């Protein structure tokens, strides 16, 4: 399962890590635990791959990505089945994720030929321009909650703009990422351009980042891991893109009528509990204006109570969710009890009447926990919404344009949904502020993330 220099191979010392099905807790496979020798090999492969790929015409890079995207669509059902088995989300969600990954490949195929620089005004007899050059070999670390789309969001721009990449997927769900790498290999990406490593995360990250071969680091993961990688990058001052935790606020305003509140509740419950709440942009703190608070709470409880959720990713996540709820000092309106039997399941849990210092309001839940609280004025709602150090996503539901504009201006987050909960797309920049990280992936902003600007000034012969 290690993919180094265009070839699949086991770990050099034969060590492996078990992969569990989170719905049954059964071992469904194993993944290599890369050795130091394997990591040295992948660094050498990435350096060689970059030397070739950076000189490859953008049109050829685009063709490879386009072919890989079409291969993903052809293989979508099989990849989705693997994704569901190792990560746990419903098959319908897995299939949508694989198709979104194909969209990243095809969208960045178009961007590969649009990595424009610019001409600069100069004095007579001189010329000056800025060109975009690939940043270099990339070390990419991805989380387990979206094992197809998170790797795709890093693979696609790296390949498009001439970088080589060492992809390090989460060991909980690595086979999905391997399917993406295989699609790129089958599409004709040269050896060493795309590589895949699995193993003990702290050891792998320290080994890769300590090497001067790696020019860029991109992480989708937790805040503590992001802080660790920032420290590791200090020696060689690598470029960093960090998409870390989120604790997304939602503002529900009192200008909505009962039908509109019902539709908002539908959207909120759907967004909150997909993938069992294991989504970094998941709504996780809901502030409801006082006049409609009780009505909206009942609407949410009614919709959440009947949901059957997919499992959490592992026992650690289930225990963390259970601990947050037990310490919340809240009124548990539905859920809150871990079911018996195999699998890391936890029911949708709606909380009200929380004390302002509750850990649920401070710490990212990353699970099926939905707290609802009242607010009075717009200013009060924004103060509560911005009261945490995270700033990834935020949502608001209102029919009043003036309120919407003021709330959008006042939310300190990187992405905002107005009467909408679907934020991620290939064409849109994804990222946050504060402890949610910095830098953007997706959209034309990826050009800045995966290239460097080189300024050139010329004049005639000396």
XYZ file of C-alpha atoms in Angstrom:
462
model
C 0.000 0.000 0.000
C 2.993 2.338 0.026
C 3.259 4.002 -3.386
C 6.815 5.179 -3.940
C 8.359 6.114 -7.259
C 5.484 4.663 -9.252
C 5.364 1.260 -7.517
C 3.212 -0.269 -4.779
C 5.167 -2.029 -2.058
C 4.920 -3.126 1.583
C 6.898 -1.540 4.394
C 10.550 -2.528 4.176
C 10.446 -4.121 7.631
C 7.029 -5.733 7.131
C 5.265 -3.824 9.903
C 1.543 -3.139 9.507
C -1.358 -1.305 11.172
C -4.830 -2.837 11.401
C -7.812 -1.135 9.747
C -11.145 -1.464 11.575
C -14.690 -1.283 10.273
C -16.235 1.300 12.640
C -19.692 -0.259 12.283
C -18.565 -3.707 13.457
C -15.176 -3.097 15.134
C -13.798 -5.959 13.023
C -10.378 -5.879 11.367
C -10.970 -5.498 7.622
C -7.412 -5.091 6.428
C -3.947 -3.849 7.163
C -1.848 -0.950 5.984
C 1.964 -0.741 5.928
C 3.672 1.103 8.760
C 6.421 2.864 6.833
C 9.981 2.540 8.108
C 12.647 5.247 8.124
C 14.099 3.623 5.020
C 10.719 3.877 3.270
C 10.487 7.546 4.199
C 13.957 8.237 2.829
C 12.942 6.483 -0.380
C 9.774 8.518 -0.773
C 11.678 11.774 -0.275
C 14.125 10.778 -3.008
C 11.244 9.782 -5.284
C 9.426 13.079 -4.699
C 12.581 15.068 -5.454
C 13.109 13.172 -8.707
C 9.443 13.427 -9.626
C 9.440 17.177 -9.100
C 12.492 17.627 -11.325
C 10.527 16.005 -14.160
C 7.009 17.310 -13.508
C 7.910 20.975 -13.089
C 9.141 20.948 -16.703
C 6.062 19.162 -18.042
C 3.761 21.340 -20.145
C 0.648 22.540 -18.299
C -1.522 21.028 -21.034
C -0.074 17.576 -20.302
C -0.662 18.002 -16.573
C -4.244 18.968 -17.401
C -4.691 15.854 -19.529
C -3.482 13.590 -16.725
C -5.870 15.176 -14.228
C -8.785 15.019 -16.639
C -8.173 11.319 -17.323
C -7.854 10.623 -13.595
C -11.143 12.389 -12.898
C -12.934 10.279 -15.486
C -11.386 7.115 -14.030
C -12.703 8.068 -10.589
C -16.209 8.414 -12.000
C -15.908 5.027 -13.710
C -14.787 3.437 -10.430
C -17.008 5.496 -8.130
C -19.229 2.693 -6.839
C -16.321 0.412 -5.937
C -14.375 3.230 -4.266
C -17.485 4.337 -2.366
C -17.968 0.809 -1.015
C -14.391 0.827 0.274
C -14.888 4.273 1.791
C -18.009 3.194 3.666
C -16.377 0.012 4.934
C -13.333 1.755 6.413
C -14.796 5.128 7.422
C -18.416 4.290 8.213
C -20.482 6.956 6.463
C -23.587 5.883 4.507
C -22.964 4.593 1.000
C -24.919 7.471 -0.548
C -22.642 10.000 1.169
C -19.562 8.023 0.135
C -20.643 7.989 -3.493
C -21.228 11.750 -3.432
C -17.774 12.257 -1.927
C -16.037 10.213 -4.623
C -17.852 12.181 -7.305
C -16.821 15.426 -5.638
C -13.224 14.182 -5.689
C -13.518 13.607 -9.431
C -14.814 17.172 -9.712
C -11.633 18.451 -8.019
C -9.524 16.600 -10.572
C -11.484 17.862 -13.565
C -11.737 21.451 -12.261
C -8.014 21.713 -11.616
C -7.330 20.199 -15.020
C -8.789 23.441 -16.341
C -6.748 25.538 -13.922
C -3.475 23.867 -14.914
C -3.372 25.889 -18.137
C -4.387 29.105 -16.373
C -1.468 29.526 -13.970
C -0.977 33.025 -15.291
C 1.692 35.507 -14.299
C 1.554 39.182 -15.279
C 3.502 41.831 -17.158
C 4.684 44.884 -15.232
C 4.968 48.458 -16.548
C 8.609 49.443 -17.013
C 10.843 52.195 -18.354
C 11.771 52.145 -22.063
C 14.348 49.477 -22.856
C 13.334 47.246 -19.975
C 10.892 44.382 -19.531
C 9.488 42.975 -16.306
C 7.065 40.241 -15.445
C 5.926 37.927 -12.654
C 5.645 34.209 -13.286
C 4.179 31.477 -11.096
C 6.492 28.536 -10.454
C 5.611 25.299 -8.617
C 6.533 25.543 -4.962
C 8.229 22.125 -4.901
C 7.621 18.713 -3.316
C 4.583 18.751 -1.027
C 3.914 16.755 2.151
C 0.134 16.407 2.487
C -1.535 15.111 5.648
C -5.263 14.345 5.617
C -7.876 13.363 8.190
C -10.129 10.305 8.213
C -13.526 12.008 8.035
C -13.425 12.630 4.259
C -10.900 10.070 2.988
C -11.555 10.842 -0.698
C -12.264 14.561 -0.979
C -9.566 15.746 1.437
C -6.757 13.998 -0.481
C -8.312 15.118 -3.785
C -8.281 18.753 -2.659
C -4.507 18.488 -2.176
C -3.568 16.113 -4.986
C -5.377 18.048 -7.710
C -3.722 21.485 -7.333
C -0.312 19.967 -6.629
C -0.430 17.957 -9.855
C -1.999 20.830 -11.814
C 0.664 23.380 -10.922
C 3.741 21.172 -11.329
C 4.510 19.948 -7.811
C 5.283 16.437 -6.670
C 3.441 15.241 -3.580
C 3.785 12.758 -0.731
C 0.255 11.999 0.449
C -0.057 10.792 4.042
C -3.687 9.745 4.598
C -5.089 8.885 8.004
C -4.350 5.256 8.863
C -8.005 4.739 9.823
C -9.146 5.077 6.190
C -6.173 4.757 3.813
C -7.536 2.510 1.060
C -9.772 5.233 -0.343
C -6.792 7.551 -0.780
C -4.916 4.693 -2.440
C -7.705 4.447 -5.022
C -7.213 8.129 -5.918
C -3.478 7.622 -6.280
C -4.088 4.577 -8.475
C -6.360 6.631 -10.728
C -3.607 9.209 -11.193
C -1.061 6.488 -11.906
C -3.377 4.874 -14.443
C -3.932 8.297 -16.005
C -0.220 8.588 -16.736
C 1.347 10.621 -13.946
C 5.117 9.903 -14.047
C 6.867 7.955 -11.262
C 7.670 10.032 -8.194
C 5.148 12.779 -8.883
C 2.432 11.248 -6.696
C 3.433 9.096 -3.719
C 1.529 7.618 -0.779
C 2.874 6.809 2.673
C 1.090 5.316 5.679
C 2.475 4.844 9.153
C 2.730 6.217 12.656
C 1.654 9.865 12.178
C 4.117 11.634 14.538
C 7.077 9.678 13.197
C 6.079 10.099 9.545
C 5.438 13.833 9.835
C 8.651 14.535 11.735
C 10.759 12.566 9.233
C 9.249 14.220 6.163
C 9.155 17.775 7.463
C 12.702 17.551 8.800
C 13.913 17.041 5.239
C 14.877 20.017 3.048
C 13.311 18.145 0.116
C 9.837 19.135 1.309
C 9.001 22.675 0.225
C 5.362 22.814 1.278
C 3.221 21.271 4.003
C -0.540 21.026 3.834
C -2.616 19.591 6.671
C -6.263 18.923 7.273
C -6.384 17.891 10.918
C -6.668 18.993 14.513
C -5.355 22.170 16.116
C -2.721 20.349 18.240
C -1.381 18.535 15.172
C -1.283 21.815 13.252
C 0.668 23.486 16.033
C 3.124 20.585 16.039
C 3.687 20.851 12.287
C 4.266 24.608 12.550
C 7.051 23.896 15.025
C 8.575 21.181 12.842
C 8.535 23.484 9.812
C 10.600 26.176 11.530
C 13.933 24.593 10.611
C 13.429 24.780 6.842
C 10.688 27.458 6.806
C 8.415 25.446 4.527
C 5.250 26.998 3.161
C 2.195 25.950 5.199
C -1.512 25.541 4.525
C -3.436 24.509 7.642
C -7.126 23.589 7.705
C -7.730 22.794 11.353
C -10.700 22.572 13.685
C -13.998 24.380 13.502
C -16.861 25.213 15.859
C -19.334 26.707 13.418
C -21.978 29.088 14.780
C -25.501 29.340 13.357
C -27.724 32.408 13.786
C -31.487 31.871 13.425
C -33.347 35.205 13.235
C -36.897 35.947 14.317
C -38.073 37.374 10.973
C -38.593 33.802 9.696
C -42.161 32.493 9.603
C -43.030 28.955 10.824
C -42.609 27.388 7.386
C -39.238 29.056 6.914
C -38.162 27.977 10.393
C -39.138 24.420 9.512
C -37.019 24.493 6.369
C -34.131 25.975 8.342
C -34.481 23.144 10.870
C -34.435 20.603 8.033
C -31.242 22.092 6.602
C -29.588 22.405 10.001
C -30.309 18.826 11.084
C -29.188 17.474 7.727
C -25.918 19.419 7.861
C -25.229 18.725 11.534
C -25.711 14.984 11.576
C -24.266 13.911 8.232
C -21.248 11.693 8.739
C -22.357 11.493 12.390
C -21.325 15.117 12.896
C -17.698 14.422 11.965
C -17.406 17.407 9.638
C -15.120 20.371 10.314
C -17.687 22.868 8.974
C -20.591 21.153 10.744
C -22.980 23.536 12.555
C -22.064 23.056 16.198
C -23.394 26.083 18.130
C -26.894 27.264 17.258
C -28.066 30.672 18.476
C -31.792 31.300 18.059
C -33.398 34.702 18.519
C -35.608 34.664 21.613
C -38.973 35.191 19.903
C -38.635 31.964 17.889
C -36.330 30.008 20.192
C -38.811 27.557 21.685
C -40.538 26.866 18.359
C -37.236 26.224 16.613
C -35.886 23.993 19.379
C -38.955 21.763 19.154
C -38.623 21.601 15.368
C -34.991 20.500 15.653
C -35.687 17.944 18.390
C -38.532 16.429 16.381
C -36.315 15.994 13.319
C -33.220 14.766 15.160
C -34.978 12.227 17.362
C -35.866 9.926 14.484
C -32.471 9.824 12.791
C -30.320 6.708 12.531
C -26.689 7.755 12.210
C -23.604 6.090 10.829
C -20.884 5.218 13.360
C -18.187 7.473 14.680
C -14.737 6.723 13.313
C -13.233 5.043 16.353
C -13.588 4.403 20.066
C -11.612 7.560 20.936
C -14.131 9.730 19.116
C -17.108 8.004 20.735
C -15.564 8.391 24.195
C -14.808 12.073 23.549
C -18.412 12.724 22.495
C -19.764 10.905 25.539
C -17.458 12.869 27.844
C -18.495 16.223 26.377
C -22.166 15.436 26.853
C -21.805 14.117 30.409
C -19.906 17.249 31.463
C -22.162 19.712 29.641
C -24.612 20.386 32.526
C -27.241 20.772 29.801
C -30.814 19.661 29.315
C -30.576 16.641 26.988
C -33.619 16.917 24.736
C -32.879 13.774 22.724
C -30.038 11.260 22.544
C -27.181 11.352 25.005
C -27.022 7.606 25.707
C -24.451 5.343 24.078
C -26.172 2.302 22.550
C -25.138 -1.242 23.374
C -23.673 -3.618 20.833
C -20.778 -3.516 18.371
C -19.762 -0.431 16.440
C -18.829 3.096 17.475
C -22.368 4.418 17.280
C -23.799 7.419 19.119
C -27.278 8.894 18.681
C -28.060 12.452 17.565
C -28.008 14.555 20.714
C -29.703 17.943 21.120
C -28.827 20.097 24.145
C -30.477 23.192 25.598
C -30.115 25.321 28.751
C -26.324 25.162 28.706
C -24.224 27.228 31.108
C -22.070 29.747 29.223
C -18.846 28.018 30.317
C -19.930 24.565 29.119
C -17.152 22.625 27.391
C -19.556 21.865 24.534
C -19.557 25.564 23.657
C -15.786 25.879 23.978
C -14.373 22.688 22.439
C -15.009 21.387 18.933
C -17.424 18.450 19.400
C -16.716 16.653 16.109
C -19.664 14.392 16.673
C -23.476 14.293 16.813
C -23.913 17.027 19.446
C -26.092 20.068 18.737
C -26.440 22.752 21.438
C -29.076 25.479 21.008
C -29.055 28.777 22.900
C -31.115 31.988 22.781
C -29.878 35.416 21.765
C -31.510 38.842 21.872
C -30.129 41.369 19.391
C -27.903 40.970 16.349
C -25.010 42.314 18.398
C -25.635 39.723 21.120
C -25.811 36.928 18.561
C -22.549 37.956 16.919
C -20.815 38.279 20.276
C -21.782 34.712 21.179
C -20.965 33.407 17.700
C -17.464 34.923 17.782
C -16.721 33.894 21.381
C -14.435 30.970 20.460
C -10.948 31.052 18.897
C -12.089 28.992 15.899
C -13.168 30.641 12.656
C -13.735 28.094 9.911
C -17.413 28.406 8.932
C -20.580 30.168 10.030
C -24.229 30.109 9.002
C -27.255 32.355 9.273
C -30.905 32.045 8.396
C -32.911 35.207 7.786
C -35.248 36.699 5.208
C -34.085 40.241 5.998
C -31.407 41.520 3.605
C -30.170 44.238 5.947
C -29.765 41.757 8.784
C -28.043 39.306 6.480
C -25.510 41.894 5.335
C -24.756 42.956 8.907
C -24.392 39.377 10.135
C -22.142 38.402 7.228
C -19.926 41.405 7.944
C -19.799 40.547 11.648
C -18.961 36.829 11.549
C -15.237 36.175 12.039
C -14.953 33.070 9.873
C -13.468 31.988 6.558
C -16.691 30.681 4.971
C -20.314 31.777 5.402
C -23.601 30.237 4.348
C -26.725 32.426 4.151
C -29.842 30.232 4.186
C -27.477 27.553 2.861
C -25.375 24.809 4.441
C -23.405 23.491 1.428
C -20.115 25.413 1.348
C -17.430 23.230 -0.241
C -16.814 23.101 -3.979
C -13.802 22.844 -6.242
C -14.217 26.463 -7.329
C -14.472 27.899 -3.806
C -11.576 28.590 -1.419
C -11.721 26.445 1.722
C -10.113 27.600 4.959
C -10.514 29.609 8.116
C -9.041 32.124 10.546
C -7.797 31.971 14.117
C -7.241 28.452 15.443
C -8.957 27.107 12.333
C -5.698 27.671 10.477
C -4.492 29.739 7.553
C -4.119 29.476 3.810
C -6.738 28.278 1.347
C -7.287 25.243 -0.860
C -9.838 25.076 -3.630
C -10.639 27.785 -6.121
C -8.108 29.999 -7.824
C -6.579 30.650 -4.392
C -4.862 27.259 -4.745
C -2.532 28.838 -7.296
C -1.029 30.921 -4.508
C -0.836 27.904 -2.198
C 1.041 25.619 -4.598
C 3.204 28.103 -6.503
C 5.658 30.887 -5.747
C 5.816 34.245 -7.489
C 9.091 34.934 -9.282
C 9.721 38.498 -10.486
C 11.935 38.925 -13.557
C 13.374 42.246 -14.801
C 15.423 42.520 -17.992
C 17.066 45.083 -20.222
C 19.360 44.920 -23.225
C 22.966 43.780 -23.239
C 25.219 45.485 -20.651
